[in-house]
Coordinates of C-alpha atoms and ligand atoms in Angstrom, one line a residue:
M179 CA -99.0 53.1 177.6
S180 CA -98.2 50.4 175.6
F181 CA -97.1 47.4 178.0
K182 CA -99.3 45.7 179.8
E183 CA -99.8 47.5 183.5
D184 CA -98.7 44.1 185.3
F185 CA -96.1 43.2 182.4
L186 CA -93.8 41.3 184.2
W187 CA -90.1 43.2 184.7
G188 CA -87.3 41.4 185.4
G189 CA -84.1 39.3 185.1
A190 CA -83.7 35.7 184.7
T191 CA -80.4 33.3 185.1
A192 CA -80.2 29.2 185.9
A193 CA -78.8 27.1 188.4
N194 CA -75.8 25.5 186.8
Q195 CA -74.5 28.7 185.9
H196 CA -75.6 31.0 189.4
E197 CA -76.0 28.8 192.1
G198 CA -72.9 26.7 193.1
G199 CA -73.3 24.8 196.2
Y200 CA -72.7 21.7 194.7
N201 CA -71.8 19.3 196.8
K202 CA -73.8 21.9 199.5
G203 CA -77.2 21.0 201.4
G204 CA -77.6 17.3 200.0
R205 CA -76.8 18.1 196.5
G206 CA -76.3 15.1 194.5
L207 CA -74.0 15.6 191.3
S208 CA -75.3 17.1 188.5
T209 CA -73.7 16.9 184.7
F210 CA -72.7 20.3 184.3
D211 CA -70.6 19.5 187.3
V212 CA -68.0 17.7 185.0
V213 CA -67.9 20.2 182.1
T214 CA -64.0 22.8 182.4
G215 CA -64.4 26.1 181.3
G216 CA -63.4 26.9 178.2
G217 CA -63.3 30.2 176.2
Y218 CA -63.6 31.9 172.5
K219 CA -63.1 29.2 170.2
V220 CA -62.1 27.0 173.5
P221 CA -64.3 24.7 173.7
R222 CA -65.1 22.9 176.9
K223 CA -64.7 19.8 177.9
V224 CA -66.6 16.8 179.9
T225 CA -64.6 14.9 182.2
F226 CA -64.9 11.3 182.8
K227 CA -63.9 7.8 183.9
T228 CA -63.9 4.3 181.3
A229 CA -65.6 1.1 182.8
N230 CA -62.2 0.0 183.1
G231 CA -61.4 3.1 185.3
K232 CA -59.2 5.1 182.6
I233 CA -59.8 8.9 182.8
G234 CA -60.7 10.6 179.7
A235 CA -61.9 14.4 179.0
V236 CA -64.0 15.0 175.1
P237 CA -64.4 18.4 174.0
V238 CA -68.6 19.7 174.1
D239 CA -68.9 21.2 170.2
S240 CA -71.0 24.0 170.1
T241 CA -74.3 21.9 170.0
M242 CA -73.2 20.6 173.2
T243 CA -73.3 16.9 171.7
G244 CA -70.2 14.9 173.3
P245 CA -70.0 12.2 172.4
V246 CA -68.9 10.9 175.9
P247 CA -67.8 6.8 175.4
E248 CA -70.4 3.9 176.0
N249 CA -70.6 2.9 179.8
S250 CA -68.2 5.7 181.3
T251 CA -69.5 8.2 183.8
G252 CA -68.5 11.6 184.8
Y253 CA -65.6 12.1 186.6
I254 CA -64.1 15.4 188.5
K255 CA -60.6 15.2 187.7
E256 CA -58.0 16.4 190.6
N257 CA -56.9 20.2 190.0
T258 CA -59.5 21.0 187.4
Y259 CA -61.7 24.6 187.5
Y260 CA -65.2 23.7 187.0
P261 CA -67.5 26.8 186.9
S262 CA -70.5 25.4 188.1
H263 CA -69.0 24.6 191.7
E264 CA -69.2 27.8 193.2
A265 CA -70.6 29.3 189.5
T266 CA -71.8 32.9 191.2
D267 CA -72.9 31.4 194.1
F268 CA -76.5 32.5 194.3
Y269 CA -76.6 29.4 197.1
H270 CA -74.8 31.9 199.4
H271 CA -76.1 35.6 198.2
W272 CA -79.4 35.1 197.4
K273 CA -80.4 37.4 200.1
E274 CA -78.6 40.1 198.7
D275 CA -79.1 39.4 195.0
I276 CA -82.7 39.4 195.5
A277 CA -82.0 43.0 197.7
L278 CA -80.7 44.2 194.5
M279 CA -82.9 42.7 192.6
A280 CA -85.9 44.0 194.3
K281 CA -83.7 47.8 194.2
M282 CA -83.9 47.7 190.6
G283 CA -87.9 47.1 191.0
F284 CA -87.7 43.6 189.3
K285 CA -91.7 42.3 188.8
C286 CA -90.5 38.8 188.1
F287 CA -86.9 36.8 188.8
R288 CA -86.6 33.6 186.2
M289 CA -84.6 31.3 188.1
S290 CA -83.9 27.1 187.5
I291 CA -84.6 24.6 190.7
S292 CA -81.3 22.1 190.1
W293 CA -82.8 18.9 190.1
S294 CA -80.4 16.9 191.6
R295 CA -80.5 19.1 194.5
I296 CA -84.2 18.4 195.4
C297 CA -83.7 14.2 193.9
P298 CA -80.0 14.0 194.4
N299 CA -79.9 10.8 191.7
G300 CA -82.5 11.9 190.0
M301 CA -84.9 9.4 191.4
Y302 CA -87.3 9.1 194.2
E303 CA -85.5 9.8 197.0
I304 CA -86.2 13.2 198.1
N305 CA -83.6 15.9 200.0
E306 CA -85.7 18.6 202.4
E307 CA -82.8 20.7 202.6
G308 CA -82.6 21.3 199.1
L309 CA -86.5 22.0 199.0
K310 CA -86.2 25.1 202.0
F311 CA -83.0 26.2 200.1
Y312 CA -85.8 27.2 197.3
D313 CA -88.5 27.6 200.2
L314 CA -86.1 30.3 201.3
I315 CA -85.6 32.2 197.8
F316 CA -88.8 32.0 196.7
D317 CA -90.1 33.7 200.5
E318 CA -87.7 36.1 200.1
L319 CA -88.7 37.0 196.6
L320 CA -92.7 37.5 197.3
K321 CA -91.8 39.4 200.0
F322 CA -90.3 41.8 197.6
G323 CA -93.0 41.3 195.6
I324 CA -91.0 39.6 192.7
E325 CA -92.9 36.9 190.8
P326 CA -90.9 33.5 190.8
V327 CA -90.9 32.2 187.3
V328 CA -89.4 28.9 187.6
T329 CA -87.6 26.6 185.0
I330 CA -88.1 23.2 185.8
N331 CA -85.0 22.1 183.9
H332 CA -82.1 24.0 182.4
F333 CA -79.8 22.1 180.3
E334 CA -78.4 19.8 183.0
M335 CA -79.9 16.6 184.6
P336 CA -78.2 14.6 187.9
M337 CA -75.4 12.8 186.9
Y338 CA -76.6 9.4 187.8
L339 CA -79.4 9.4 185.1
A340 CA -77.4 10.2 182.7
D341 CA -74.3 7.6 183.9
H342 CA -76.8 4.7 184.6
Y343 CA -79.9 5.2 182.4
D344 CA -78.3 6.7 179.6
G345 CA -79.9 10.0 180.6
W346 CA -83.3 11.0 178.5
L347 CA -83.0 8.3 175.8
S348 CA -84.7 5.6 178.5
R349 CA -88.1 6.1 179.0
E350 CA -87.9 5.1 182.7
V351 CA -86.2 9.0 182.9
I352 CA -89.7 10.3 182.2
D353 CA -91.1 8.9 185.6
F354 CA -88.4 10.8 187.4
F355 CA -88.8 13.4 186.0
L356 CA -92.5 13.9 187.0
F357 CA -92.0 12.7 190.6
Y358 CA -89.4 15.8 191.0
T359 CA -92.3 17.6 189.0
K360 CA -94.8 16.7 191.3
T361 CA -92.4 17.4 194.5
I362 CA -91.9 21.0 193.8
F363 CA -95.5 21.5 191.7
E364 CA -96.6 20.3 195.6
R365 CA -94.2 22.1 198.0
Y366 CA -94.3 25.2 195.9
K367 CA -97.7 25.4 194.8
N368 CA -98.7 28.7 196.6
K369 CA -95.3 30.7 195.8
V370 CA -94.9 29.8 192.1
K371 CA -97.6 30.4 189.7
Y372 CA -95.1 30.6 186.2
W373 CA -93.5 27.7 185.1
M374 CA -91.4 26.1 182.4
T375 CA -90.9 23.2 181.5
F376 CA -87.3 22.6 179.5
N377 CA -84.7 25.4 179.0
E378 CA -84.8 26.3 175.0
I379 CA -85.7 22.4 174.2
N380 CA -85.2 23.3 170.5
V381 CA -81.3 22.8 171.4
L382 CA -80.8 20.3 173.8
S383 CA -78.2 17.9 172.8
G384 CA -75.8 15.5 174.6
W385 CA -74.2 14.2 177.6
C386 CA -74.3 17.6 179.2
Q387 CA -77.9 18.0 178.7
I388 CA -79.9 15.4 178.8
G389 CA -77.5 12.4 179.3
V390 CA -77.2 10.5 176.4
H391 CA -73.5 9.6 175.4
N392 CA -74.2 9.4 171.8
N393 CA -76.0 11.5 170.1
N394 CA -76.7 10.1 166.8
P395 CA -80.1 11.9 165.3
Q396 CA -81.7 8.5 166.6
N397 CA -81.0 8.4 170.1
L398 CA -81.5 12.4 169.8
Y399 CA -84.9 12.0 168.8
Q400 CA -86.3 9.4 170.5
A401 CA -84.8 11.3 173.7
H402 CA -86.5 14.5 172.2
H403 CA -89.6 12.0 172.3
H404 CA -90.1 11.4 176.1
I405 CA -89.0 14.8 176.8
F406 CA -92.2 16.3 175.4
V407 CA -94.3 13.6 176.5
A408 CA -92.5 14.4 180.5
S409 CA -93.7 18.0 179.5
A410 CA -97.3 17.6 178.4
K411 CA -97.4 15.2 181.7
A412 CA -95.9 17.9 183.5
V413 CA -98.8 20.2 182.0
K414 CA -101.2 18.1 183.0
L415 CA -99.8 17.4 186.7
G416 CA -99.5 21.3 187.3
H417 CA -103.2 22.1 186.1
Q418 CA -104.5 19.6 188.7
I419 CA -102.6 20.4 191.4
N420 CA -102.9 24.1 190.9
P421 CA -105.6 25.3 187.9
N422 CA -104.3 28.8 188.1
F423 CA -100.3 27.6 187.5
K424 CA -99.3 29.1 184.3
I425 CA -96.7 26.5 182.3
G426 CA -94.6 27.5 179.4
M427 CA -92.7 25.9 177.1
M428 CA -89.2 27.8 176.3
V429 CA -87.4 28.2 172.9
S430 CA -84.8 29.5 171.5
Y431 CA -85.5 31.8 168.9
T432 CA -83.4 32.9 166.3
P433 CA -85.0 33.9 163.4
S434 CA -83.0 32.9 159.9
Y435 CA -83.6 35.4 156.6
P436 CA -82.5 34.4 153.3
M437 CA -79.3 35.6 152.4
T438 CA -80.4 37.0 149.0
C439 CA -83.9 37.0 146.8
K440 CA -83.2 33.3 145.9
P441 CA -86.0 31.1 146.2
E442 CA -83.4 28.5 146.9
D443 CA -82.1 30.8 150.1
V444 CA -85.6 31.0 150.9
M445 CA -86.3 27.6 151.3
E446 CA -83.0 27.3 152.9
A447 CA -84.5 29.9 155.8
I448 CA -87.8 28.2 155.6
K449 CA -86.1 25.1 156.5
F450 CA -83.4 26.4 159.3
N451 CA -86.6 27.7 161.0
R452 CA -88.1 24.7 161.0
Q453 CA -85.9 23.5 163.7
K454 CA -87.8 25.5 166.5
E455 CA -90.8 25.5 165.1
F456 CA -91.0 21.9 165.3
Y457 CA -90.5 22.2 169.0
M458 CA -93.7 25.3 169.6
D459 CA -95.5 23.3 166.9
V460 CA -95.5 19.8 169.3
Q461 CA -95.8 21.8 172.8
V462 CA -98.5 24.6 171.1
R463 CA -100.5 22.9 168.8
G464 CA -100.3 19.7 170.3
Y465 CA -98.9 17.6 167.1
Y466 CA -96.4 16.3 165.4
P467 CA -95.5 18.8 162.7
E468 CA -95.5 16.6 159.0
Y469 CA -92.4 18.0 157.8
Q470 CA -91.0 16.5 160.7
L471 CA -92.3 13.3 159.8
K472 CA -91.2 13.5 156.6
K473 CA -87.5 14.0 157.8
F474 CA -88.0 11.3 160.2
E475 CA -89.0 8.8 157.0
R476 CA -86.3 10.0 154.9
E477 CA -83.2 9.8 157.5
N478 CA -84.7 6.5 159.0
I479 CA -85.3 7.5 162.2
H480 CA -88.0 5.5 164.2
I481 CA -89.1 7.1 167.0
K482 CA -90.7 4.6 169.1
M483 CA -94.3 6.0 170.8
E484 CA -96.4 4.1 173.6
K485 CA -100.0 4.0 172.7
D486 CA -101.2 7.0 174.5
D487 CA -98.1 9.6 173.9
L488 CA -99.9 11.3 171.1
K489 CA -103.1 11.4 172.7
I490 CA -101.1 13.9 175.3
I491 CA -98.8 15.5 173.6
E492 CA -102.7 17.0 172.0
N493 CA -104.5 17.4 175.0
E494 CA -101.6 18.7 176.9
T495 CA -100.5 21.6 175.5
V496 CA -98.7 25.0 176.7
D497 CA -100.2 28.0 178.1
Y498 CA -97.5 30.5 176.9
I499 CA -94.4 30.2 175.3
G500 CA -91.1 31.8 176.4
F501 CA -88.0 32.5 174.5
S502 CA -84.6 33.4 174.5
Y503 CA -83.9 36.0 171.6
Y504 CA -79.8 37.4 171.1
M505 CA -79.9 37.1 167.4
S506 CA -80.6 36.4 164.3
T507 CA -78.7 34.3 161.2
V508 CA -78.5 34.2 157.8
S509 CA -79.6 31.2 155.0
S510 CA -77.6 30.2 152.4
T511 CA -76.8 27.8 149.8
D512 CA -74.2 29.3 148.4
P513 CA -71.1 27.5 149.3
N514 CA -68.6 30.5 149.5
A515 CA -71.2 32.7 151.7
K516 CA -69.2 33.9 155.1
K517 CA -69.6 32.5 158.7
T518 CA -69.6 34.8 161.3
E519 CA -66.9 33.9 163.6
G520 CA -68.6 33.1 166.7
N521 CA -67.8 29.7 168.6
Q522 CA -71.9 28.9 169.3
F523 CA -73.6 27.8 166.1
I524 CA -72.1 28.5 162.4
A525 CA -73.9 30.9 160.7
Y526 CA -73.7 33.7 157.6
K527 CA -72.5 36.7 158.5
N528 CA -75.4 39.3 157.8
P529 CA -73.6 42.1 156.1
Y530 CA -75.9 44.7 157.7
L531 CA -75.5 43.6 161.4
K532 CA -72.6 44.0 163.5
T533 CA -71.7 41.2 165.7
S534 CA -70.8 41.2 169.0
N535 CA -66.9 40.6 170.6
W536 CA -67.9 36.8 170.5
G537 CA -69.3 37.1 167.3
W538 CA -72.8 37.1 168.3
T539 CA -75.2 39.0 165.2
V540 CA -77.3 42.2 167.2
D541 CA -80.4 42.3 165.6
P542 CA -83.1 44.5 167.5
L543 CA -85.7 44.8 164.8
G544 CA -84.8 40.6 165.0
L545 CA -86.8 40.8 168.1
R546 CA -89.9 42.3 166.3
I547 CA -89.5 40.3 163.6
A548 CA -89.4 36.6 166.4
L549 CA -92.6 38.2 168.3
N550 CA -94.4 38.7 164.8
Q551 CA -93.9 35.8 163.2
I552 CA -94.1 33.5 166.5
Y553 CA -97.6 35.3 167.1
D554 CA -99.0 35.1 164.4
R555 CA -98.5 31.3 164.0
Y556 CA -99.8 30.5 167.3
H557 CA -101.6 33.3 169.0
K558 CA -100.8 32.6 172.5
P559 CA -99.1 35.4 175.2
M560 CA -95.6 35.3 175.1
F561 CA -92.6 36.0 177.1
I562 CA -89.6 36.8 176.4
V563 CA -87.7 34.9 179.3
E564 CA -84.1 35.8 177.6
N565 CA -82.2 38.2 176.1
G566 CA -79.4 40.5 176.7
L567 CA -75.5 41.1 175.7
G568 CA -72.4 38.9 176.9
A569 CA -69.5 41.4 177.1
K570 CA -66.1 42.1 178.6
D571 CA -66.6 44.7 181.5
V572 CA -63.9 46.8 183.0
I573 CA -63.8 48.4 186.3
E574 CA -62.5 51.8 186.2
K575 CA -59.5 53.5 188.9
D576 CA -63.0 54.9 190.5
G577 CA -65.2 51.6 191.0
T578 CA -67.1 52.2 188.4
I579 CA -68.5 49.5 186.2
N580 CA -69.9 51.8 182.6
D581 CA -71.2 49.5 180.1
D582 CA -72.9 51.5 177.9
Y583 CA -72.8 49.4 175.3
R584 CA -75.4 47.0 177.6
I585 CA -77.1 50.3 177.4
E586 CA -77.7 50.0 174.4
Y587 CA -78.5 46.8 173.1
L588 CA -81.1 46.5 175.8
K589 CA -82.6 49.7 174.9
N590 CA -82.7 48.8 171.3
H591 CA -84.5 45.2 172.0
I592 CA -86.7 47.1 174.7
K593 CA -87.7 49.6 171.4
A594 CA -88.5 47.0 169.6
M595 CA -90.6 45.4 171.4
K596 CA -92.6 48.4 172.1
D597 CA -93.5 48.4 168.4
A598 CA -93.9 44.8 168.3
V599 CA -96.9 45.5 171.2
E600 CA -98.1 49.4 170.3
L601 CA -97.7 48.7 166.2
D602 CA -98.2 44.9 166.3
G603 CA -100.8 44.0 168.5
V604 CA -98.6 41.2 169.7
D605 CA -99.5 39.5 173.7
L606 CA -96.5 39.5 175.5
I607 CA -96.3 39.4 179.4
G608 CA -92.5 40.4 180.3
Y609 CA -89.4 40.6 179.3
T610 CA -86.6 39.3 182.0
V611 CA -82.9 40.3 180.9
W612 CA -80.8 37.4 180.5
G613 CA -78.2 36.8 183.7
C614 CA -79.0 40.1 185.6
I615 CA -76.5 39.8 188.1
D616 CA -73.6 37.7 186.6
I617 CA -73.2 33.9 185.7
V618 CA -70.8 31.4 184.3
S619 CA -71.7 31.7 179.9
A620 CA -73.5 28.5 179.1
G621 CA -71.5 28.6 175.7
T622 CA -67.8 28.7 177.2
G623 CA -68.1 28.2 180.8
E624 CA -66.4 31.3 181.2
M625 CA -66.7 34.6 183.3
K626 CA -65.6 37.2 181.1
K627 CA -68.3 37.2 179.2
R628 CA -70.4 38.9 181.6
Y629 CA -74.9 39.7 180.9
G630 CA -75.0 41.2 184.3
L631 CA -76.2 44.4 185.4
V632 CA -74.2 43.6 188.2
Y633 CA -71.1 42.5 188.5
V634 CA -70.0 39.6 190.6
N635 CA -66.2 39.6 191.5
K636 CA -65.8 36.3 189.8
H637 CA -63.0 35.2 187.3
D638 CA -61.7 32.3 184.9
D639 CA -59.1 31.4 186.9
G640 CA -61.3 30.4 190.1
S641 CA -60.3 33.5 192.1
G642 CA -62.8 35.8 193.5
D643 CA -64.3 36.7 196.5
F644 CA -67.9 37.3 194.5
S645 CA -68.4 40.7 196.3
R646 CA -71.6 41.8 194.1
I647 CA -70.8 46.1 192.3
K648 CA -73.8 47.7 190.6
K649 CA -73.2 48.6 186.7
K650 CA -74.0 51.7 185.1
S651 CA -77.0 50.2 183.7
F652 CA -78.9 49.0 186.9
N653 CA -80.0 52.3 187.5
W654 CA -80.6 52.6 184.0
Y655 CA -82.6 49.5 184.0
K656 CA -84.5 50.5 187.3
N657 CA -86.0 53.5 185.5
V658 CA -87.2 51.6 182.7
I659 CA -89.1 49.5 184.5
Q660 CA -90.4 52.5 187.1
S661 CA -91.9 54.1 184.2
N662 CA -93.0 50.7 182.5
G663 CA -90.7 50.6 179.4
E664 CA -91.5 54.2 178.5
S665 CA -88.3 55.8 180.1
L666 CA -85.4 54.3 177.7
D667 CA -82.5 57.6 177.7
N668 CA -82.8 58.2 181.4
Y669 CA -79.0 57.3 183.3
Ligands
LIG210 P1 -73.7 32.1 177.0 C1 -77.7 28.5 171.4 C2 -78.0 30.0 171.2 C3 -78.6 31.1 171.8 C4 -78.8 31.1 173.1 O1 -75.3 31.9 176.2 C5 -78.2 30.1 173.8 C6 -77.7 28.5 173.0 C7 -77.5 27.3 173.9 O2 -75.8 27.3 174.6 O3 -78.4 29.5 175.4 C8 -78.7 30.4 176.1 O4 -74.1 31.9 178.3 C9 -79.0 29.9 177.7 C10 -78.5 30.3 178.5 C11 -77.0 30.8 178.1 C12 -77.5 32.2 176.9 O5 -77.9 31.2 175.9 O6 -73.2 30.8 175.9 O7 -80.3 29.5 178.0 O8 -78.4 28.9 179.9 O9 -76.7 31.6 178.9 C13 -76.3 33.0 176.5 O10 -73.2 33.0 176.2

């Protein structure tokens, strides 16, 4: 058999896209609570109020940048639909969702804790009701033998910290984050073993994700430095609290291929790939790589550091590499090269590959390439914590949802990762299907872009009763797990 006996098969979601209950149980507001819905090529918007009381909205571009005017605060506008408020209501449906996961035979479930549910304004006040909520979740998962895998921070922060501290631009936020982290590490130390500090650290940007109003490169990299220090300190703290903790980093891994064998295109691809390698170099190898320091020098970026920062980063590297994989991209120096249609980020069209309805290039072999690139460079255990296809699902007259396209996508990616394990010998510990129960799309805020093996009756106009329906992929994935990845055509 190719996969380890204890391979962690499962699914993944994030609080701001799945949980809802935004004003329930003592939770404080989170940045995503003021981000509207969008659509394909229609950006989401942050709604805010300026210091002199003017209400405005700013589109969130493909990299979540904003900018939100200085001194303005996030604001919930009347008669406006905010997808995170209810999301797909895991808050009230957790028992049902976990039962469905158990039926599929999940070995693990990756989820994030909402920081503002634990610390409502992000500071030193603890909301016991929030802690109790996650106790229920973890106990229920463990009852079924499902290992919780927790992302400490997934694309959001308590809105108070964005409003009053300019988010991660302030060094103080490191201590607020560590207080939150210590609280959950101590509380769940006998329930949760697998942790990840920051989701897709390499794409974190702007007011929604890191609370920074003006997202210029100087501010962005200063904020990222604080995030690196916070993450390294969290790794240290976690290992002190429970030496058995496995604490990982999490990167959005989109390999880039050179458009041609022209050396300039190859160099362009190397540069593109550094946008993620930089983050892995810091968190896995423990230092700022030379190419990044040179970039700072060229671009006149000065990172303020405290005396021990680099030592902490060096000493507290992560236990494993978690990553998301959805697509590959192409690098080119040709100004006329054709771009893909997608609204996530600008990428050149790969003539050999098809794209999804949202313009994301579908490339299963790219996953084997990714696993090899990462393993060659770092030789650390890897965990594919997000992979999946966002697609429109149709409920047939007989009530079935026949998502053969999703099965096809997942099957081909699982085959590619099987090759990486069997033929290349990479060290892979698990695989979780993104949005295993339908959730709100992060990039577009839509419900229409569904990833689930389970359908949730919730729609972009806010309607729907949140009922859950198994899709065709449900039984297919159940067989995959049961056979430990050997049976991929059984449904
Ligand atoms: P949606 C960029 C590229 C690839 C994945 O995305 C990305 C991003 C940044 O948005 O994000 C991850 O929902 C992210 C999830 C998100 C998922 O990809 O826009 O970790 O929160 O839902 C899929 O289709």
